Short mmCIF file of C-alpha atoms and ligand atoms in Angstrom, two decimals:
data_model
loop_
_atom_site.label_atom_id
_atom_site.label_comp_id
_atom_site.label_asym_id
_atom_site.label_seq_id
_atom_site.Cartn_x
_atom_site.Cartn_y
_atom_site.Cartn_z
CA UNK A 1 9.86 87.80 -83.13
CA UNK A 2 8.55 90.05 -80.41
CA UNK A 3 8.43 93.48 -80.07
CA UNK A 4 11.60 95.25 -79.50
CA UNK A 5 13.89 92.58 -80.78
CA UNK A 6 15.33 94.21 -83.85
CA UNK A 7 17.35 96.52 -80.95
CA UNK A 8 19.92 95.02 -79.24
CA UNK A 9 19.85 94.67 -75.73
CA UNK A 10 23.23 95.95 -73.69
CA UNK A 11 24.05 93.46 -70.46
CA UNK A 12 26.67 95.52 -68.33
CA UNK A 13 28.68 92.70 -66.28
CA UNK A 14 27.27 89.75 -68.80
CA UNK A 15 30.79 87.81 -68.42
CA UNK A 16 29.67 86.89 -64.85
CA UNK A 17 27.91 84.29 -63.08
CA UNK A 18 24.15 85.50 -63.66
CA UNK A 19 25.30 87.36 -66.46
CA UNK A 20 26.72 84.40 -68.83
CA UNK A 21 23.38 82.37 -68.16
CA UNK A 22 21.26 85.33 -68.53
CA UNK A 23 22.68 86.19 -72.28
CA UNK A 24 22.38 82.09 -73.07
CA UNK A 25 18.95 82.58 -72.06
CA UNK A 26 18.60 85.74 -74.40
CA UNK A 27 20.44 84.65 -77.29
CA UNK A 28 18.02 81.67 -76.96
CA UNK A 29 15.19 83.83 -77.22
CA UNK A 30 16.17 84.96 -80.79
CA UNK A 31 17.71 88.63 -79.11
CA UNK A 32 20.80 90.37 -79.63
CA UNK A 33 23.22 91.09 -77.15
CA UNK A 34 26.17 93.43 -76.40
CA UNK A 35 28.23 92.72 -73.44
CA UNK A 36 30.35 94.99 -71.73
CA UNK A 37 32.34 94.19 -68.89
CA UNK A 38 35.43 95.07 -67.29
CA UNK A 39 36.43 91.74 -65.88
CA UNK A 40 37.58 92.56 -62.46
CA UNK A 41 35.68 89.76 -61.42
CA UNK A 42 35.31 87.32 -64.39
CA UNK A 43 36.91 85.93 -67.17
CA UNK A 44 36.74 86.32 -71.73
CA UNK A 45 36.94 82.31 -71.43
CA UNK A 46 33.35 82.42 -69.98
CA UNK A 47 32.32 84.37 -73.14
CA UNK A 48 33.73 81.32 -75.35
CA UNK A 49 31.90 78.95 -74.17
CA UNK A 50 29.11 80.39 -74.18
CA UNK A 51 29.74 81.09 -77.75
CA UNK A 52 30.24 77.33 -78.06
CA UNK A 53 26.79 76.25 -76.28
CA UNK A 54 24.89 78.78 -78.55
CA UNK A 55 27.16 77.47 -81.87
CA UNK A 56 27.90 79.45 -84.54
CA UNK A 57 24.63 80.80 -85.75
CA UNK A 58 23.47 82.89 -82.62
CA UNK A 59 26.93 83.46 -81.35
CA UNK A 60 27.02 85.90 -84.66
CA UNK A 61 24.48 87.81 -82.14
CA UNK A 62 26.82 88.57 -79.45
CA UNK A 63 29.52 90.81 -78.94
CA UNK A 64 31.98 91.28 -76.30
CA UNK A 65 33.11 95.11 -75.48
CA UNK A 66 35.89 95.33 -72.49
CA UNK A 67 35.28 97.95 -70.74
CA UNK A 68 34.24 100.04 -67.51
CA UNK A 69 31.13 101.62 -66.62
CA UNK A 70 32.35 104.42 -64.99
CA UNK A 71 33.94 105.27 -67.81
CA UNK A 72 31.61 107.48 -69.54
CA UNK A 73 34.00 107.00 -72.46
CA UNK A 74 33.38 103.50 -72.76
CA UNK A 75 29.45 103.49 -72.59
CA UNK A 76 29.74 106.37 -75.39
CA UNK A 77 31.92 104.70 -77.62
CA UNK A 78 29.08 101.54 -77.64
CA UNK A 79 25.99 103.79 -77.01
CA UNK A 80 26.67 106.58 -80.53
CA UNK A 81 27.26 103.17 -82.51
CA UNK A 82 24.62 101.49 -81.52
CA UNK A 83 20.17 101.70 -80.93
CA UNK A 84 19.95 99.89 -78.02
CA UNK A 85 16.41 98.91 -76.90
CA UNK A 86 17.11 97.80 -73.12
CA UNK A 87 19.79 97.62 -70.55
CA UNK A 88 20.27 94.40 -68.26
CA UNK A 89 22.19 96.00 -65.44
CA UNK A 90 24.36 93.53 -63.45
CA UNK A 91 28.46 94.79 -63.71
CA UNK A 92 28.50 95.27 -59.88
CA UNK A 93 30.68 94.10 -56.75
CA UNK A 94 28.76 91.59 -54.56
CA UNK A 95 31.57 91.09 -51.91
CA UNK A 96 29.76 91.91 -48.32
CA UNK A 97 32.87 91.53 -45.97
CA UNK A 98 34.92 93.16 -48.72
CA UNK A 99 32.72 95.64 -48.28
CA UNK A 100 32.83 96.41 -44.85
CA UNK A 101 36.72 96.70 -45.25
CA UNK A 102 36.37 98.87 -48.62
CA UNK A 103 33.35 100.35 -48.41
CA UNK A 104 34.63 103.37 -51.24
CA UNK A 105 35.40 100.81 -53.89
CA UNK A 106 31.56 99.49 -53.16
CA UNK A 107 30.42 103.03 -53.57
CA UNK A 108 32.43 103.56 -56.68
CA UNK A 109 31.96 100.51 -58.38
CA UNK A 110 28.01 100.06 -57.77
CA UNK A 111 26.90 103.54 -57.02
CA UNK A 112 29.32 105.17 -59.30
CA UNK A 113 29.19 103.10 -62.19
CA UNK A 114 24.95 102.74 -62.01
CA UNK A 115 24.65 106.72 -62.22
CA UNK A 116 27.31 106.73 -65.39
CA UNK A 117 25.78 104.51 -66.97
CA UNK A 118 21.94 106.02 -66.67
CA UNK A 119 23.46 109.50 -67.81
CA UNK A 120 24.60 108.17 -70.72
CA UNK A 121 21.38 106.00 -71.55
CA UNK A 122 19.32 108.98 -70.72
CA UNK A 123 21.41 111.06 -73.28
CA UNK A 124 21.02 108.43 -75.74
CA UNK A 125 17.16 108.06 -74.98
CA UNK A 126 17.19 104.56 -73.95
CA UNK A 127 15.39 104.32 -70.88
CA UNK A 128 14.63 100.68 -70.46
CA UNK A 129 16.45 99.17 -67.67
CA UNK A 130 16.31 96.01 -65.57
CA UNK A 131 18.72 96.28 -62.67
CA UNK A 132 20.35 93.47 -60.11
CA UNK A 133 18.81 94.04 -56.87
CA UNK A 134 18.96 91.61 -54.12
CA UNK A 135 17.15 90.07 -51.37
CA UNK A 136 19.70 92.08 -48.89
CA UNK A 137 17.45 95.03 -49.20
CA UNK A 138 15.22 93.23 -46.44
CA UNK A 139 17.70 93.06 -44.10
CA UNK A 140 17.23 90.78 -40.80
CA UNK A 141 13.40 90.52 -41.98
CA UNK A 142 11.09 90.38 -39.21
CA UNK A 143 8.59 87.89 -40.54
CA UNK A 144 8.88 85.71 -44.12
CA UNK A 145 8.25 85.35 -46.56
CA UNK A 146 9.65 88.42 -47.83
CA UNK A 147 6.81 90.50 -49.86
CA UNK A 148 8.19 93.59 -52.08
CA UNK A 149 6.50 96.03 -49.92
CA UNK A 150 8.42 95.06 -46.85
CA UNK A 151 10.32 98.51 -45.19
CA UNK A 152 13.64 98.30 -46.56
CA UNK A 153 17.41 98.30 -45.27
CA UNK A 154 20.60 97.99 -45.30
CA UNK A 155 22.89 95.92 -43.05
CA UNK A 156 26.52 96.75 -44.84
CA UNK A 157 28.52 98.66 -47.27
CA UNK A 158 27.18 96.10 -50.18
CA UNK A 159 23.45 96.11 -48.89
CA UNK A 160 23.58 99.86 -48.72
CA UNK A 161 24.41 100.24 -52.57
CA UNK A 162 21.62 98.04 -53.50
CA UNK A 163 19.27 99.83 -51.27
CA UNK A 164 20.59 103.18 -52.49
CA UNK A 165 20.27 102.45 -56.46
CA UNK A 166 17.19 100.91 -55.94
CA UNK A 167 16.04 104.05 -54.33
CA UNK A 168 17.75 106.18 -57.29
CA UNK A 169 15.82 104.10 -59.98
CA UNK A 170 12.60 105.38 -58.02
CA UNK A 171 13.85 108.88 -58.29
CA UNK A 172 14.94 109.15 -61.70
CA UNK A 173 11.47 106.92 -63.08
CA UNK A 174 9.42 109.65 -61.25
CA UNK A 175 11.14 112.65 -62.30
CA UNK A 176 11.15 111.13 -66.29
CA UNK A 177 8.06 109.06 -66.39
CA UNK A 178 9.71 107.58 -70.08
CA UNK A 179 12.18 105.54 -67.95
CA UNK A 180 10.46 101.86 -67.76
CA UNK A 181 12.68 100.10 -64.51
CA UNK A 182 12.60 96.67 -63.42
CA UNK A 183 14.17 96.00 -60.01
CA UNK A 184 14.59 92.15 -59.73
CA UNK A 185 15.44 91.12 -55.56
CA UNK A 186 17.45 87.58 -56.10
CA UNK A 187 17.21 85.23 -52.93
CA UNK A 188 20.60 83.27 -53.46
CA UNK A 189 21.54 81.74 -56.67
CA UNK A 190 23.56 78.53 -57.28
CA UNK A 191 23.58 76.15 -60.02
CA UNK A 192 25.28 76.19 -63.12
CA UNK A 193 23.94 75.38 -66.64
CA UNK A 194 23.25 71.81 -67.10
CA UNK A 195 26.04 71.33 -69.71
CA UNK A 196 28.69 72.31 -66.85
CA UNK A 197 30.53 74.72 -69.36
CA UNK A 198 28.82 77.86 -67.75
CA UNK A 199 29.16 78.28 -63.79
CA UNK A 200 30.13 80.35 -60.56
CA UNK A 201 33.91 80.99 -60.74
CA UNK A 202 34.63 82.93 -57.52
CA UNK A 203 38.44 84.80 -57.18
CA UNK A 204 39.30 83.91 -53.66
CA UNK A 205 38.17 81.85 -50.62
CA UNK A 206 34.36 82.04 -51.65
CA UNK A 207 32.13 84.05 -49.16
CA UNK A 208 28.71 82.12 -50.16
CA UNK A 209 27.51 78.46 -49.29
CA UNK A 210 27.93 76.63 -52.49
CA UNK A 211 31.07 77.96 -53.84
CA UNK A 212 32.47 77.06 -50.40
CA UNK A 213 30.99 73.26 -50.57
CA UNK A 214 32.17 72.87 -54.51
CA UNK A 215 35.54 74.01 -52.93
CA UNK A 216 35.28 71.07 -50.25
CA UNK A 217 33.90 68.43 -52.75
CA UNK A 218 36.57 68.95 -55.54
CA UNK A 219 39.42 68.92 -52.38
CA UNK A 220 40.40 72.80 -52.80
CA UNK A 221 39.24 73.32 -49.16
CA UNK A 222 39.49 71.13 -46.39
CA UNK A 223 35.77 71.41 -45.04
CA UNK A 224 32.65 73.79 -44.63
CA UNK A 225 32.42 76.53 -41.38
CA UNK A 226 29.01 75.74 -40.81
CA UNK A 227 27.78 79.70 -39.26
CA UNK A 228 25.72 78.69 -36.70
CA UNK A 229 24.06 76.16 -35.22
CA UNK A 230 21.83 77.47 -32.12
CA UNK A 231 19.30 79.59 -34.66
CA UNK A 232 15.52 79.09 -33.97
CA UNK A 233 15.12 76.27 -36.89
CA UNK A 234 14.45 72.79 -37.27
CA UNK A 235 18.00 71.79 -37.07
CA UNK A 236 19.43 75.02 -36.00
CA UNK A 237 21.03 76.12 -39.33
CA UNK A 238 20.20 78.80 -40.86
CA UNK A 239 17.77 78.73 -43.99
CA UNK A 240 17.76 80.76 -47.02
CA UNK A 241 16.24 80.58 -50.29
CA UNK A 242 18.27 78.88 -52.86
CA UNK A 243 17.70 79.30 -56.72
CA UNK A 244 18.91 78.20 -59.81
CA UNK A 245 21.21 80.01 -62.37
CA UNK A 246 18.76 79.00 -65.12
CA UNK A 247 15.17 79.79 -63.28
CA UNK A 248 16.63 83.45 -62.42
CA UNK A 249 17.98 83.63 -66.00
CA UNK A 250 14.72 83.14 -67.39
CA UNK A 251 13.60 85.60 -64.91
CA UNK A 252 15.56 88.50 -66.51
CA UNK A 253 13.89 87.01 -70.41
CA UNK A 254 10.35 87.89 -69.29
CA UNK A 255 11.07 91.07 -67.21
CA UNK A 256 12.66 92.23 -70.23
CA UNK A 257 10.22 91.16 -72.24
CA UNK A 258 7.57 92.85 -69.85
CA UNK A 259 9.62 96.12 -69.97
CA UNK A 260 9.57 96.14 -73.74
CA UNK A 261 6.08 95.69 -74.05
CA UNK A 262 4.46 97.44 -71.41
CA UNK A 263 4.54 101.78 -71.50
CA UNK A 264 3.46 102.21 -67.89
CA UNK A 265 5.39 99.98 -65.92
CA UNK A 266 7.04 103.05 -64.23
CA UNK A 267 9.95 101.54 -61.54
CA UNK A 268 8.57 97.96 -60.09
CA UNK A 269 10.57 95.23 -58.38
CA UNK A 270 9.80 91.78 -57.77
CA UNK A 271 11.57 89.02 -55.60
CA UNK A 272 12.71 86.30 -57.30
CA UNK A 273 13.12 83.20 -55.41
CA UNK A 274 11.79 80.17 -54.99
CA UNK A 275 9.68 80.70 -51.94
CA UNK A 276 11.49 77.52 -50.52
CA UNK A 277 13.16 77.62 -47.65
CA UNK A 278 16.21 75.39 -46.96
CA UNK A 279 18.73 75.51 -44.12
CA UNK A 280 22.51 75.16 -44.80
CA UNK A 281 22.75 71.26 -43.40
CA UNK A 282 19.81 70.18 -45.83
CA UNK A 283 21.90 72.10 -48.71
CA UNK A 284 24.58 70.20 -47.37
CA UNK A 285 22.47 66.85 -47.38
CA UNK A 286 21.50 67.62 -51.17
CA UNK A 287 25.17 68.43 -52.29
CA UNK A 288 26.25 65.21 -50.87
CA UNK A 289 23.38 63.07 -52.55
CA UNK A 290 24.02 65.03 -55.76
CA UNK A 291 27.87 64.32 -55.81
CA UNK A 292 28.38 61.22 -53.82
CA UNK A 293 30.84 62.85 -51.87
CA UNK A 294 30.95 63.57 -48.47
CA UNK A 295 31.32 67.27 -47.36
CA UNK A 296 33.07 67.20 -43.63
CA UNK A 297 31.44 70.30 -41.88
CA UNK A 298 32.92 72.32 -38.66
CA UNK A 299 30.16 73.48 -36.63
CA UNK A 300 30.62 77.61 -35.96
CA UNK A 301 29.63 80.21 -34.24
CA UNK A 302 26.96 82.68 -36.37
CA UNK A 303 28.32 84.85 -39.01
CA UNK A 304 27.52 88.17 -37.98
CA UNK A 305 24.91 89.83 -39.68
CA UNK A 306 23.25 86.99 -40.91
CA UNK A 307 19.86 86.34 -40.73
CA UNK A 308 17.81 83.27 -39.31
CA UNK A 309 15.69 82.85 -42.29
CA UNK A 310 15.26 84.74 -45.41
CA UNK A 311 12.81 83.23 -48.27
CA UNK A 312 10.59 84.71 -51.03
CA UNK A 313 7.32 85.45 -51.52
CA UNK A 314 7.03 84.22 -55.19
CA UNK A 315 3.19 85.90 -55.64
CA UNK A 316 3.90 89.10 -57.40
CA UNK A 317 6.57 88.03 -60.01
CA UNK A 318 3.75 84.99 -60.61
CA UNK A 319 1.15 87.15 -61.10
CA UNK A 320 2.84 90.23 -63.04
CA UNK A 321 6.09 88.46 -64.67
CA UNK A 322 4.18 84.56 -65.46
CA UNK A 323 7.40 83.87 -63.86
CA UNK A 324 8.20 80.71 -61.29
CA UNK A 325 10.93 79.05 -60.51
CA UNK A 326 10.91 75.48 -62.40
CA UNK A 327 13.84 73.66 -60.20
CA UNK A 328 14.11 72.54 -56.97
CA UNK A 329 17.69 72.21 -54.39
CA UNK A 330 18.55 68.44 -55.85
CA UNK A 331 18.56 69.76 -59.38
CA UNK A 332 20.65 72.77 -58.17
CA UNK A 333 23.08 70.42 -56.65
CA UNK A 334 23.61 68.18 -59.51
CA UNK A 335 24.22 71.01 -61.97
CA UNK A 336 26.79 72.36 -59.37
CA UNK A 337 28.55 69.31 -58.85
CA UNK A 338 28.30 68.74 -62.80
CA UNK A 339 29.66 72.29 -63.82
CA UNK A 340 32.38 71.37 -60.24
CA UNK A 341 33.53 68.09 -61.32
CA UNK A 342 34.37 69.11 -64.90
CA UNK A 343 35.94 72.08 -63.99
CA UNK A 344 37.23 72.09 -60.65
CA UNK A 345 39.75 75.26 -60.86
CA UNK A 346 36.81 76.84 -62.56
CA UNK A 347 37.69 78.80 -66.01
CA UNK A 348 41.13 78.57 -65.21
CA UNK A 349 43.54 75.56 -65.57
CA UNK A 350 44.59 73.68 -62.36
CA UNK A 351 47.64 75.45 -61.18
CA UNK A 352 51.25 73.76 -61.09
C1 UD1 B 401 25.03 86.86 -48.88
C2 UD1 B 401 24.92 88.29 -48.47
C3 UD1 B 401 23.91 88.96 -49.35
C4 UD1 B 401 24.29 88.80 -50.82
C5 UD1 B 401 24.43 87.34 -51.14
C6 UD1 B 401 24.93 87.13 -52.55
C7 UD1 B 401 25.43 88.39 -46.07
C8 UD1 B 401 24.90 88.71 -44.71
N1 UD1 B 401 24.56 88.41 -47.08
O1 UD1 B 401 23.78 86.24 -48.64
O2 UD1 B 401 23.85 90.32 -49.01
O3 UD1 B 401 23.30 89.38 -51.62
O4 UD1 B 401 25.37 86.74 -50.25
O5 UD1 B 401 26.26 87.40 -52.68
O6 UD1 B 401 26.59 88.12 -46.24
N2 UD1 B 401 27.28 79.75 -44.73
C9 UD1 B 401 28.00 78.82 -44.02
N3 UD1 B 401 29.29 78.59 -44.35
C10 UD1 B 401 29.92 79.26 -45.38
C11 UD1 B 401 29.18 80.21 -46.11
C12 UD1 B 401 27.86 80.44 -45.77
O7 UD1 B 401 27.47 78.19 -43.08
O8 UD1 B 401 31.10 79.02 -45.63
C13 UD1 B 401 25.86 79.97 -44.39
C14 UD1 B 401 25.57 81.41 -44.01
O9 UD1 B 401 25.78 81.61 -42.64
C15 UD1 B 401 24.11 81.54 -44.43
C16 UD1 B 401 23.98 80.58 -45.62
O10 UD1 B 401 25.08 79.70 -45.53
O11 UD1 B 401 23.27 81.08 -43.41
C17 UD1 B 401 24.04 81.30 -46.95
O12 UD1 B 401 25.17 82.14 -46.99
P1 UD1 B 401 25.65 82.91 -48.29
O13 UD1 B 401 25.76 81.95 -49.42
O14 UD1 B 401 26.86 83.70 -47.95
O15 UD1 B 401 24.42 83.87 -48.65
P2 UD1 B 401 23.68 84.97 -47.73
O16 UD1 B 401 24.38 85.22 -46.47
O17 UD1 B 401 22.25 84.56 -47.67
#
């Protein structure tokens, strides 16, 4: 057992996409987990399976709370029954052009909810945090790959909450040098656990890339808007940096791990990515190899906003974290297409 594991570790959001892999990944590690999350944008079935991948043994070393992070009454209810030794922060909104159109339920949500929830681990003394940041904070980056101590900025509503609570993290670890903060910048994650029981469930048309393909491959959606076609690239498609569920997982295991072992971390953030770059026909390519079926595609105008290329530099979570991401875009695919096939409607049942 390493250090810290006797306390429990609280994952805010842990019924969602990263969440439900990162906890797998915990629980794996011999840690105990409480979950809270209000599920405004996932579902208690994801929570049962994951119960049922673990079996019965760890599974005793998970609990579920329902609840909301801005509600101070809900983080005090878990927080005066329970030591907790570390906070994985991810119970966030992650909708851009949502966004845009509601920027106040972005500010509540993320912004809002963040700052409740570090008053009451601050009153509580628990000042170990790792928080979901994103690769957005770069913007329309000027030159890749993207190195932590790029300038930072914010291109939307979304972007702008990431930006701001990463700034806030700063703030509070350098007023209250006992908070230990690890900012981790995901590129763009896809994949599913290789079992296919755990996966990305989005409500909705889906806004990202692979959702949108699943859609087309399991016949939900008709075909894929490819957003652009003209950009400065080998085939003119825009390239991003794709990486799986599992690798970023793992990712969250040893920045915790670092956080609960090292005193004078103060507020650090690392990218984590790949440090691959591949552009939305190759992903396209891939998905089709991966699933045997063929994805029609409409070529489209850009998406505003988007960048040409975005991509990881993987050096400083390497060094500092030992961390690098073990799969590449054809294992990514087939776990998609796996976690797809055998559950096309996602959690839910196909509708009648
Ligand atoms: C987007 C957000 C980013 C957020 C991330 C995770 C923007 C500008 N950025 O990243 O802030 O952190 O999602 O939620 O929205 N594409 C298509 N057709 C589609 C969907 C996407 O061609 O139907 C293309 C996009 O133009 C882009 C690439 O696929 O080039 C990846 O898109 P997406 O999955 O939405 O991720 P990002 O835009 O990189």
């Amino acid at each position: 057992m390493g250090i810290g594991m006797e306390e429990k570790i609280l994952v805010t959001g842990g019924a969602g996409f990263i969440g439900t892999h990162t906890v797998l990944q915990l629980l794996k590690q011999g840690f105990k987990v409480s979950i809270i999350d209000n599920l405004d944008n996932s579902v208690e079935e994801a929570i049962h399976r994951l119960r049922k991948l673990v079996g019965p043994q760890l599974s005793q070393n998970v609990e579920f709370h329902l609840g909301d992070i801005r509600n101070e009454k809900d983080l005090e209810k878990l927080f005066s029954q329970t030591k907790f030794g570390a906070v994985i922060h991810f119970a966030g909104l992650k909708a851009v052009g949502e966004s845009v159109a509601h920027p106040m339920r972005y500010f509540d949500n993320n912004l809002v909810g963040s700052i409740t929830l570090y008053k009451v681990m601050a009153k509580y003394n628990c000042k170990k945090l790792v928080f979901s940041s994103s690769a957005t904070v770069y913007g329309q980056p000027d030159k890749v790959p993207c190195v932590e101590n790029f300038e930072l900025t914010a291109m939307n509503p979304y972007g702008r909450t990431k930006l701001f609570l990463e700034e806030i993290a700063r703030d509070l670890q350098k007023a209250d040098s006992e908070w230990r903060i690890i900012l981790l910048r995901y590129f763009n994650p896809v994949g599913a656990h290789e079992s296919g029981m755990l996966g990305e469930d989005p409500k909705g048309i889906p806004n990202n890339l692979m959702p949108y393909i699943t859609q087309v491959a399991v016949g939900r959606l008709p075909e894929l808007n490819v957003y652009g076609h003209d950009y400065p690239t080998h085939d003119g498609s825009a390239i991003r940096d794709y990486i799986h569920v599992m690798d970023l997982a793992d990712g969250h295991v040893v920045a915790l791990e670092k956080l609960l072992e090292h005193k004078d971390i103060g507020c650090v953030a690392y990218n984590l990515g790949t440090g691959h770059g591949t552009s939305v026909l190759e992903m396209v390519a891939a998905f089709e190899k991966a699933s045997g079926k063929k994805i029609p595609i409409k070529l489209c105008p850009r998406r505003p906003g988007d960048a040409t290329a975005v991509y990881a530099s993987t050096e400083k979570a390497g060094k500092e974290l030992g961390w690098k991401a073990k799969y590449g875009v054809d294992e990514m695919c087939r776990d998609q297409w796996k976690w797809a096939s055998q559950n096309p409607w996602g959690y839910q049942p196909k509708p009648k």
